């Protein structure tokens, strides 16, 4: 048990450094994603405004005239 404890204790600094690097990588990836998402949403909104449509709960407009 003592040997295992010593081995785990010796490995801890490397595992901690790897975890800290993973956190930094995640934060960088998240920042890049948020920037890309913002750009994508702006593009989507600009293109959405070019389309003249009215949607009402997914229903398709239809004529109510009787034949």
PDB file of C-alpha atoms in Angstrom:
ATOM      1  CA  UNK A   1       0.000   0.000   0.000  1.00  0.00           C
ATOM      2  CA  UNK A   2       2.831   2.357   0.856  1.00  0.00           C
ATOM      3  CA  UNK A   3       4.571   1.700  -2.462  1.00  0.00           C
ATOM      4  CA  UNK A   4       1.373   2.464  -4.351  1.00  0.00           C
ATOM      5  CA  UNK A   5       0.886   5.674  -2.363  1.00  0.00           C
ATOM      6  CA  UNK A   6       4.444   6.776  -3.098  1.00  0.00           C
ATOM      7  CA  UNK A   7       4.032   5.983  -6.801  1.00  0.00           C
ATOM      8  CA  UNK A   8       0.753   7.913  -6.991  1.00  0.00           C
ATOM      9  CA  UNK A   9       2.269  10.821  -5.052  1.00  0.00           C
ATOM     10  CA  UNK A  10       5.246  10.928  -7.416  1.00  0.00           C
ATOM     11  CA  UNK A  11       2.948  10.902 -10.453  1.00  0.00           C
ATOM     12  CA  UNK A  12       0.641  13.629  -9.112  1.00  0.00           C
ATOM     13  CA  UNK A  13       2.624  16.700 -10.288  1.00  0.00           C
ATOM     14  CA  UNK A  14       2.648  15.415 -13.866  1.00  0.00           C
ATOM     15  CA  UNK A  15      -1.073  14.612 -13.730  1.00  0.00           C
ATOM     16  CA  UNK A  16      -1.807  18.039 -12.266  1.00  0.00           C
ATOM     17  CA  UNK A  17       0.210  19.749 -15.000  1.00  0.00           C
ATOM     18  CA  UNK A  18      -1.636  17.740 -17.662  1.00  0.00           C
ATOM     19  CA  UNK A  19      -4.980  18.700 -16.131  1.00  0.00           C
ATOM     20  CA  UNK A  20      -4.036  22.390 -16.017  1.00  0.00           C
ATOM     21  CA  UNK A  21      -2.970  22.219 -19.673  1.00  0.00           C
ATOM     22  CA  UNK A  22      -6.265  20.551 -20.570  1.00  0.00           C
ATOM     23  CA  UNK A  23      -8.146  23.369 -18.820  1.00  0.00           C
ATOM     24  CA  UNK A  24      -6.146  25.991 -20.747  1.00  0.00           C
ATOM     25  CA  UNK A  25      -6.782  24.160 -24.025  1.00  0.00           C
ATOM     26  CA  UNK A  26     -10.499  23.977 -23.232  1.00  0.00           C
ATOM     27  CA  UNK A  27     -10.700  27.684 -22.421  1.00  0.00           C
ATOM     28  CA  UNK A  28      -8.922  28.568 -25.671  1.00  0.00           C
ATOM     29  CA  UNK A  29     -11.215  26.281 -27.672  1.00  0.00           C
ATOM     30  CA  UNK A  30     -14.281  27.710 -25.943  1.00  0.00           C
ATOM     31  CA  UNK A  31     -13.206  31.287 -26.721  1.00  0.00           C
ATOM     32  CA  UNK A  32     -12.666  30.363 -30.380  1.00  0.00           C
ATOM     33  CA  UNK A  33     -16.053  28.622 -30.494  1.00  0.00           C
ATOM     34  CA  UNK A  34     -17.830  31.623 -28.981  1.00  0.00           C
ATOM     35  CA  UNK A  35     -16.204  33.954 -31.505  1.00  0.00           C
ATOM     36  CA  UNK A  36     -17.163  31.665 -34.390  1.00  0.00           C
ATOM     37  CA  UNK A  37     -20.684  31.267 -33.010  1.00  0.00           C
ATOM     38  CA  UNK A  38     -21.145  35.027 -32.783  1.00  0.00           C
ATOM     39  CA  UNK A  39     -20.024  35.440 -36.395  1.00  0.00           C
ATOM     40  CA  UNK A  40     -22.298  32.581 -37.513  1.00  0.00           C
ATOM     41  CA  UNK A  41     -25.310  34.056 -35.683  1.00  0.00           C
ATOM     42  CA  UNK A  42     -24.701  37.458 -37.282  1.00  0.00           C
ATOM     43  CA  UNK A  43     -24.526  35.866 -40.743  1.00  0.00           C
ATOM     44  CA  UNK A  44     -27.651  33.818 -40.050  1.00  0.00           C
ATOM     45  CA  UNK A  45     -29.592  36.900 -38.946  1.00  0.00           C
ATOM     46  CA  UNK A  46     -28.476  38.867 -42.030  1.00  0.00           C
ATOM     47  CA  UNK A  47     -29.613  36.062 -44.335  1.00  0.00           C
ATOM     48  CA  UNK A  48     -32.826  35.476 -42.393  1.00  0.00           C
ATOM     49  CA  UNK A  49     -33.816  39.097 -42.901  1.00  0.00           C
ATOM     50  CA  UNK A  50     -33.578  38.650 -46.678  1.00  0.00           C
ATOM     51  CA  UNK A  51     -36.449  36.163 -46.642  1.00  0.00           C
ATOM     52  CA  UNK A  52     -40.020  37.456 -46.475  1.00  0.00           C
ATOM     53  CA  UNK A  53     -42.002  34.717 -44.767  1.00  0.00           C
ATOM     54  CA  UNK A  54     -44.523  34.496 -42.020  1.00  0.00           C
ATOM     55  CA  UNK A  55     -44.713  31.316 -39.997  1.00  0.00           C
ATOM     56  CA  UNK A  56     -47.415  30.539 -37.491  1.00  0.00           C
ATOM     57  CA  UNK A  57     -46.541  27.509 -35.409  1.00  0.00           C
ATOM     58  CA  UNK A  58     -45.275  25.679 -38.450  1.00  0.00           C
ATOM     59  CA  UNK A  59     -48.569  26.014 -40.331  1.00  0.00           C
ATOM     60  CA  UNK A  60     -48.589  26.688 -44.056  1.00  0.00           C
ATOM     61  CA  UNK A  61     -50.772  29.627 -45.167  1.00  0.00           C
ATOM     62  CA  UNK A  62     -53.732  28.523 -47.266  1.00  0.00           C
ATOM     63  CA  UNK A  63     -56.754  30.008 -48.920  1.00  0.00           C
ATOM     64  CA  UNK A  64     -60.081  29.663 -47.113  1.00  0.00           C
ATOM     65  CA  UNK A  65     -62.225  30.223 -50.233  1.00  0.00           C
ATOM     66  CA  UNK A  66     -64.900  27.655 -50.886  1.00  0.00           C
ATOM     67  CA  UNK A  67     -65.000  26.135 -54.393  1.00  0.00           C
TER      68      UNK A  67
END
